[in-house]
Amino acid sequence: MNLASPFSITLIVITALAFLGLPIGHAMIAGSILYLLLAGLDMGTAAEQILNGMYSNYVILSVPLFILAAEFMNIGSMTDRLMTFCNALVGRFRGGLAHVNILQSIIFAGMSGSAIADAAGTGRMMQVMMTRDGRYTASYAAALTAVSSVIGPIIPPSIPMVLYALISDASIGFLFLGGVIPGLLMALSQMIIVAVTARRRNFPIEKPVPLRKLPRITWEAFPSLMMPVVLLGGIYTGIMTPTEAAAVAAAYALIISVGLYRSVSWRDFYNSLAVSARTSTSIGMLIAGSLVFNYVVTVENIPEGVKAILSAWELSPTGFLILVNVLLLLLGCVLEGTAILLIVVPVFIPTAQALGIDLVHFGVVVVVNIMIGLITPPYGLLLFIMANISGEPLRYIVRDTLPFLFAMIVALAILTFMPETVLWLPRMFGYQG
C-alpha cells in the first residue's frame, strides 16, 4: 500500500483522531472529507451520503425506538417482576441466582435488543442480589452479568442485526428468527459452566418459592412476559414492520409501566427520554461516519480487492468463515462492536455472496462474534461497565469471564460449521435462502 496515497492518509488520520479521543464516528467523517479533498472529489459528497443514507433507510428508526423501549422498562417495575418470575423458576437449584441471571437475560433479550441496555438495566440489581450475605464473589457476579448480557442482541429483537440488515440488504425478520436458536445455545453453554462451577465451588441453593405462589408471580409478570409476544408476533404475522414493532414495543413498555404498574414519575420519564436521546445520537453519528467512509471504500474498490485476494487463496466457504471468525474475534479485543459491524463487515459481504454463503447465516455469525467481542479484554465494553457497577478490579472480572468465553467460542464454532442451527427456524417460516 502506498503510504502517500489519499486512502492511506485517510486511514492514518482516522486512526490518529480516534487515539486522540475523538469519537470514531466523527473521526470517520473528518478522515473521509480529507480523502475527498485529496482525491479532488466534491467534498459535498460527504453530506450527500449521510443524508441519503440516514433518510432513505426507514429501518434505522428502529434503533432509537428499541433503546427507548429498554429505558421505559428500566424506569418501571417490569424488570423487577421479571426477576421475581425467573427466581421462582430456577432459583431452587444449586447456583440458582446465577441461573436466574442467565434466564432473565433470555427474557430481557426479547425486549431491548441491546447488550449494554441489559447490563445497565439489570446489572446493578443482579450484582446486589448475588453478592448479598457473601453468596457469590463480586467478581463472579459481575463476570456472569457481563457474559449473560451478550444474549440480548442475539435473540430478537437485535439492534446489531438491524445494522447488519442496513449494510447487507438481508431480511430483518429472517435475521431475527435466525438468532433464536444461537441465542439459546449461548445461554445453554453459560448454564453448563454455571452448573459445573456451582458444584465445584459449592454455590448456595436459594430458598424455593412455594409452588402455590407461582401462579400469582406469573400473573404479576405476565404483562412483561407478553412484550416479546406482541413484538415478534406483530413482525412475523406481517401486521408490523420491524420499525413499527420497535415503536409498539416502546409504547407498550410505557403503557404497562405507567398505566398498569404505576411506577413512573415525570422525572423518570424525562430522564429515560434524555438517556435514549444521548445513546441514539452516539449510534447515529457512528452510522453517519460509516456511510461516508463506506463511500470512500467503494470509490477505492476495496471490497472487490479483498474479494480478489481471497479468491486467489481459493478458500472454501468454511475456510472463509473461519478466517472471518478469527479476524472479528481479534478485532473485538481492540475495537467497538458497532464500528466493526459498520466498517469491517461490509468488506466481507461480496466475498461471502460469491462463495454462496447465506447472508442470514453470515449475519448471525457476525453478530455473535461482535457480542463475544464485548467481553474480550482489553477493550470489552461490558467488562468495563460491570467493573464500574461492582467496584471490582477488572483483572478479577476477566479471570471469572474466561470459562464462559471458552464455552461461547465453542458455541460459535457450532453455529459456523452447522448453518442449519441458524437457518432451520427461518426456513420453517418460508425463508428460501
XYZ file of C-alpha atoms in Angstrom:
433
model
C 0.000 0.000 0.000
C 1.304 3.445 -0.952
C 1.509 5.386 2.323
C 1.272 8.672 0.411
C -1.998 7.752 -1.306
C -5.195 9.592 -0.286
C -6.691 6.399 1.141
C -3.599 5.602 3.252
C -3.510 9.151 4.601
C -7.226 8.873 5.397
C -6.707 5.672 7.415
C -3.799 7.258 9.306
C -5.848 10.380 10.106
C -8.893 8.379 11.266
C -6.716 6.182 13.495
C -4.841 9.177 14.932
C -8.037 11.092 15.671
C -9.567 8.051 17.359
C -6.479 7.550 19.551
C -6.590 11.231 20.481
C -10.086 10.691 21.879
C -12.351 11.882 19.062
C -15.437 9.628 18.746
C -14.914 7.147 15.930
C -17.956 8.423 14.014
C -16.572 11.969 13.956
C -13.113 10.641 13.064
C -14.505 8.755 10.066
C -16.366 11.829 8.822
C -13.267 14.029 9.164
C -10.991 11.471 7.510
C -13.443 10.859 4.676
C -13.773 14.595 3.951
C -9.969 14.775 3.831
C -9.977 11.893 1.324
C -12.453 13.727 -0.911
C -10.220 16.801 -0.770
C -7.011 14.910 -1.580
C -8.687 12.874 -4.346
C -10.071 16.000 -5.985
C -13.676 14.957 -5.446
C -16.602 17.130 -4.372
C -16.439 17.422 -0.570
C -20.191 17.986 -0.523
C -20.496 14.274 -1.327
C -19.952 13.589 2.385
C -23.145 15.427 3.321
C -24.990 13.814 0.414
C -24.012 10.309 1.534
C -25.101 10.998 5.119
C -28.456 12.500 4.111
C -29.264 9.823 1.537
C -28.250 7.014 3.888
C -29.976 8.326 7.001
C -33.231 9.441 5.410
C -33.732 6.668 2.864
C -33.320 3.803 5.349
C -36.541 3.573 7.327
C -35.084 0.689 9.324
C -32.612 2.998 11.130
C -35.526 4.499 13.046
C -35.960 1.206 14.905
C -32.627 1.700 16.714
C -33.662 4.667 18.939
C -37.086 3.104 19.442
C -35.633 -0.167 20.787
C -33.357 1.868 23.058
C -36.357 3.850 24.298
C -38.307 0.645 24.958
C -35.466 -0.643 27.142
C -35.348 2.627 29.083
C -39.112 2.556 29.722
C -38.715 -0.969 31.067
C -35.945 0.100 33.415
C -37.826 3.048 34.938
C -40.893 0.916 35.597
C -41.084 -2.235 37.679
C -41.189 -4.565 34.668
C -37.614 -5.702 35.264
C -38.261 -6.354 38.980
C -41.275 -8.548 38.232
C -39.369 -10.466 35.568
C -36.564 -11.071 38.074
C -39.020 -12.427 40.645
C -40.512 -14.721 37.993
C -37.065 -16.047 36.980
C -36.132 -16.684 40.599
C -39.338 -18.666 41.123
C -38.430 -20.898 38.165
C -34.719 -21.663 38.635
C -33.693 -20.173 41.980
C -34.248 -23.507 43.730
C -31.258 -25.182 42.003
C -27.642 -25.050 43.184
C -26.219 -21.791 41.927
C -29.815 -20.689 41.490
C -29.165 -16.941 41.358
C -26.519 -17.497 38.692
C -29.110 -19.367 36.608
C -31.590 -16.544 37.311
C -29.053 -14.104 35.869
C -28.901 -16.038 32.595
C -32.656 -16.682 32.418
C -33.520 -13.014 32.911
C -31.150 -12.157 30.054
C -33.013 -14.592 27.789
C -36.340 -12.960 28.648
C -34.960 -9.415 28.589
C -33.434 -10.207 25.175
C -36.901 -10.227 23.670
C -37.449 -6.627 24.697
C -34.356 -4.424 24.477
C -32.155 -5.630 21.600
C -29.070 -4.215 23.341
C -26.417 -5.926 25.465
C -25.497 -2.634 27.098
C -29.155 -1.966 27.978
C -29.366 -5.440 29.533
C -26.200 -4.971 31.608
C -27.100 -1.442 32.662
C -30.761 -2.290 33.297
C -30.383 -5.397 35.431
C -26.656 -5.445 36.167
C -26.777 -3.454 39.391
C -29.787 -5.411 40.659
C -28.164 -8.798 39.928
C -24.890 -7.627 41.479
C -26.633 -6.752 44.740
C -28.719 -9.954 44.772
C -25.796 -12.281 44.071
C -23.307 -10.700 46.498
C -25.744 -10.237 49.403
C -24.554 -12.168 52.506
C -21.479 -13.336 50.578
C -23.396 -15.764 48.357
C -21.099 -15.122 45.378
C -17.905 -13.146 44.966
C -18.392 -9.690 43.444
C -16.087 -10.520 40.528
C -18.032 -13.692 39.640
C -21.373 -11.878 39.776
C -20.008 -9.103 37.558
C -18.474 -11.566 35.084
C -21.679 -13.583 34.817
C -23.814 -10.470 34.289
C -21.443 -9.326 31.534
C -21.460 -12.645 29.656
C -25.213 -13.210 30.035
C -25.879 -9.736 28.631
C -24.487 -10.717 25.222
C -27.506 -12.991 24.750
C -29.707 -9.901 24.328
C -28.687 -8.840 20.805
C -28.620 -12.448 19.522
C -32.194 -13.353 20.444
C -34.605 -10.967 18.669
C -35.077 -8.081 18.571
C -31.490 -7.056 17.938
C -30.010 -3.639 17.195
C -26.806 -5.151 15.680
C -28.940 -7.258 13.333
C -30.813 -4.123 12.264
C -27.474 -2.511 11.409
C -26.311 -5.650 9.581
C -29.523 -5.627 7.537
C -28.754 -1.994 6.694
C -25.387 -2.865 5.120
C -26.294 -6.224 3.570
C -29.955 -5.853 2.480
C -30.720 -9.133 4.280
C -34.236 -9.565 5.679
C -34.507 -8.267 9.247
C -37.366 -10.628 10.033
C -35.408 -13.721 8.979
C -32.271 -12.439 10.734
C -34.320 -12.145 13.917
C -35.583 -15.707 13.512
C -32.071 -16.923 12.751
C -30.849 -15.582 16.087
C -33.283 -17.531 18.281
C -31.524 -20.925 18.381
C -27.983 -19.423 18.528
C -29.064 -17.228 21.450
C -30.490 -20.206 23.316
C -27.329 -22.183 22.529
C -25.241 -19.388 24.041
C -27.446 -19.424 27.144
C -27.137 -23.227 27.407
C -23.338 -23.036 27.196
C -23.328 -20.489 30.028
C -25.693 -22.560 32.172
C -23.445 -25.610 31.739
C -20.467 -23.606 33.002
C -22.554 -22.347 35.950
C -23.705 -25.893 36.803
C -20.136 -27.238 36.769
C -18.776 -24.291 38.758
C -21.667 -24.454 41.251
C -20.746 -27.981 42.298
C -17.017 -27.277 42.395
C -17.360 -24.057 44.417
C -20.443 -25.152 46.396
C -22.664 -22.255 45.357
C -25.735 -21.731 47.580
C -29.223 -23.043 46.910
C -31.862 -20.336 47.226
C -34.969 -20.854 49.316
C -37.519 -22.463 46.977
C -40.577 -20.418 46.108
C -43.684 -22.440 47.079
C -45.499 -23.768 44.038
C -48.753 -22.250 45.286
C -47.199 -18.782 44.806
C -46.071 -19.450 41.248
C -49.428 -18.602 39.603
C -49.555 -15.205 41.358
C -45.917 -14.414 40.474
C -46.533 -15.446 36.863
C -49.684 -13.317 36.684
C -47.848 -10.260 38.009
C -45.085 -10.740 35.434
C -47.494 -11.683 32.633
C -47.759 -8.193 31.034
C -43.961 -8.014 30.901
C -43.691 -11.536 29.510
C -46.174 -10.651 26.778
C -43.971 -7.891 25.378
C -41.822 -10.243 23.206
C -45.018 -11.972 22.037
C -46.567 -8.673 20.933
C -43.316 -7.516 19.359
C -42.327 -10.638 17.437
C -45.891 -11.727 16.746
C -46.545 -8.423 15.021
C -43.458 -8.828 12.836
C -43.949 -12.444 11.776
C -47.682 -12.159 11.147
C -46.975 -9.248 8.821
C -49.012 -6.790 10.863
C -45.973 -4.593 11.577
C -42.595 -3.879 10.070
C -39.610 -4.190 12.459
C -39.518 -0.386 12.768
C -43.222 -0.207 13.582
C -42.750 -3.073 16.038
C -40.000 -1.103 17.792
C -42.410 1.827 18.182
C -45.085 -0.517 19.533
C -42.552 -2.004 21.972
C -41.708 1.440 23.348
C -45.389 2.368 23.646
C -46.244 -0.979 25.252
C -43.454 -0.638 27.842
C -44.585 2.877 28.712
C -48.280 1.935 28.979
C -47.536 -1.078 31.207
C -45.103 0.858 33.442
C -47.371 3.905 33.799
C -50.900 2.584 33.428
C -50.676 -0.865 34.996
C -47.720 -0.873 37.381
C -47.956 2.871 38.198
C -44.228 3.087 38.901
C -43.070 6.011 36.720
C -42.642 9.628 37.784
C -42.332 12.624 35.454
C -38.645 12.858 36.347
C -38.144 9.180 35.444
C -39.927 9.743 32.149
C -37.797 12.778 31.287
C -34.557 11.015 32.254
C -35.420 7.997 30.100
C -36.014 10.272 27.092
C -32.708 12.071 27.733
C -30.707 8.846 28.090
C -32.320 7.385 24.965
C -31.566 10.557 23.012
C -27.899 10.571 24.043
C -27.450 6.883 23.232
C -29.261 7.207 19.907
C -27.176 10.244 18.961
C -23.909 8.416 19.582
C -25.056 5.463 17.468
C -26.409 7.830 14.800
C -23.057 9.603 14.494
C -21.347 6.250 14.090
C -23.792 5.277 11.337
C -23.257 8.661 9.646
C -19.494 8.204 9.756
C -19.744 4.702 8.342
C -21.939 5.896 5.464
C -19.313 8.412 4.357
C -16.374 6.069 4.935
C -18.092 3.218 3.094
C -18.399 5.578 0.108
C -14.637 6.088 0.260
C -14.102 2.322 0.483
C -16.364 1.839 -2.544
C -14.520 4.503 -4.573
C -11.241 2.740 -3.763
C -12.835 -0.594 -4.798
C -11.672 -2.196 -1.535
C -14.405 -4.899 -1.340
C -13.564 -6.156 -4.837
C -9.865 -6.046 -3.972
C -10.440 -8.143 -0.861
C -12.625 -10.492 -2.898
C -9.836 -10.923 -5.472
C -7.228 -11.616 -2.772
C -9.420 -14.186 -1.037
C -10.272 -15.792 -4.387
C -6.549 -16.185 -5.040
C -6.282 -18.051 -1.759
C -9.000 -20.422 -3.042
C -10.744 -20.533 0.319
C -13.736 -22.795 0.767
C -16.879 -21.317 2.361
C -15.893 -22.991 5.634
C -12.336 -21.677 5.396
C -13.646 -18.184 4.727
C -15.961 -18.320 7.752
C -13.072 -19.498 9.947
C -10.962 -16.588 8.698
C -13.776 -14.105 9.371
C -14.332 -15.544 12.853
C -10.645 -15.212 13.752
C -10.406 -11.662 12.390
C -13.586 -10.482 14.122
C -12.603 -12.054 17.451
C -9.202 -10.339 17.260
C -10.733 -7.005 16.238
C -13.243 -7.337 19.076
C -10.325 -7.163 21.515
C -9.471 -3.610 20.438
C -12.469 -2.093 18.610
C -16.076 -1.250 19.497
C -18.578 -3.723 18.049
C -20.721 -1.266 16.100
C -17.618 0.144 14.414
C -16.583 -3.376 13.350
C -20.069 -4.057 12.026
C -20.328 -0.852 10.001
C -16.729 -0.544 8.775
C -15.168 -4.009 8.501
C -18.072 -6.361 7.783
C -19.212 -4.639 4.515
C -15.816 -5.526 3.030
C -16.505 -9.253 3.537
C -20.085 -9.365 2.261
C -19.265 -9.534 -1.516
C -16.890 -12.445 -0.881
C -19.474 -14.234 1.242
C -22.020 -13.877 -1.560
C -19.513 -15.084 -4.179
C -18.810 -18.195 -2.095
C -22.534 -18.944 -1.792
C -22.706 -18.294 1.945
C -26.218 -17.434 3.051
C -26.352 -13.812 4.224
C -28.688 -14.626 7.128
C -26.286 -17.307 8.383
C -23.325 -14.978 7.825
C -25.103 -12.136 9.630
C -25.868 -14.187 12.732
C -22.274 -15.492 12.861
C -21.011 -11.898 12.569
C -23.319 -10.636 15.341
C -22.302 -13.473 17.678
C -18.644 -12.622 17.048
C -19.263 -8.970 17.826
C -21.146 -9.836 21.010
C -18.272 -12.026 22.188
C -16.033 -9.022 21.497
C -17.940 -7.130 24.205
C -16.439 -9.440 26.851
C -12.940 -9.937 25.430
C -10.116 -7.997 27.076
C -8.607 -5.481 26.852
C -11.450 -3.458 25.255
C -14.540 -5.471 26.307
C -17.089 -2.737 26.925
C -19.342 -4.901 29.112
C -16.374 -5.742 31.342
C -15.784 -2.036 31.948
C -19.482 -1.450 32.658
C -19.602 -4.249 35.221
C -16.279 -3.168 36.766
C -17.839 0.245 37.300
C -21.045 -1.228 38.757
C -19.329 -3.774 41.004
C -16.270 -1.767 42.030
C -14.116 -4.861 41.434
C -10.701 -4.708 39.702
C -11.002 -5.563 36.020
C -8.437 -8.384 36.222
C -10.614 -10.377 38.639
C -13.673 -9.991 36.422
C -11.653 -11.082 33.373
C -10.433 -14.154 35.283
C -14.001 -15.254 36.065
C -15.104 -14.499 32.499
C -12.622 -16.859 30.787
C -14.529 -20.187 31.287
C -17.681 -18.589 29.829
C -15.671 -17.101 26.972
C -14.307 -20.531 26.043
C -17.798 -22.088 26.126
C -19.205 -19.313 23.929
C -16.436 -19.769 21.353
C -17.341 -23.473 21.219
C -20.982 -22.452 20.619
C -19.795 -20.061 17.886
C -17.958 -22.936 16.199
C -21.177 -24.974 16.183
C -23.055 -22.086 14.526
C -20.291 -21.676 11.959
C -19.979 -25.319 10.917
C -23.688 -26.174 11.199
C -25.644 -23.490 9.264
C -28.931 -25.244 9.992
C -28.692 -24.149 13.622
C -29.282 -20.651 12.233
C -31.384 -21.331 9.130
C -33.796 -24.010 10.349
C -36.241 -21.641 12.036
C -36.281 -19.025 9.214
C -36.961 -21.826 6.703
C -39.866 -23.008 8.833
C -41.361 -19.547 8.229
C -40.789 -19.608 4.488
C -37.212 -18.392 4.033
C -35.866 -19.600 0.689
C -32.171 -18.928 1.274
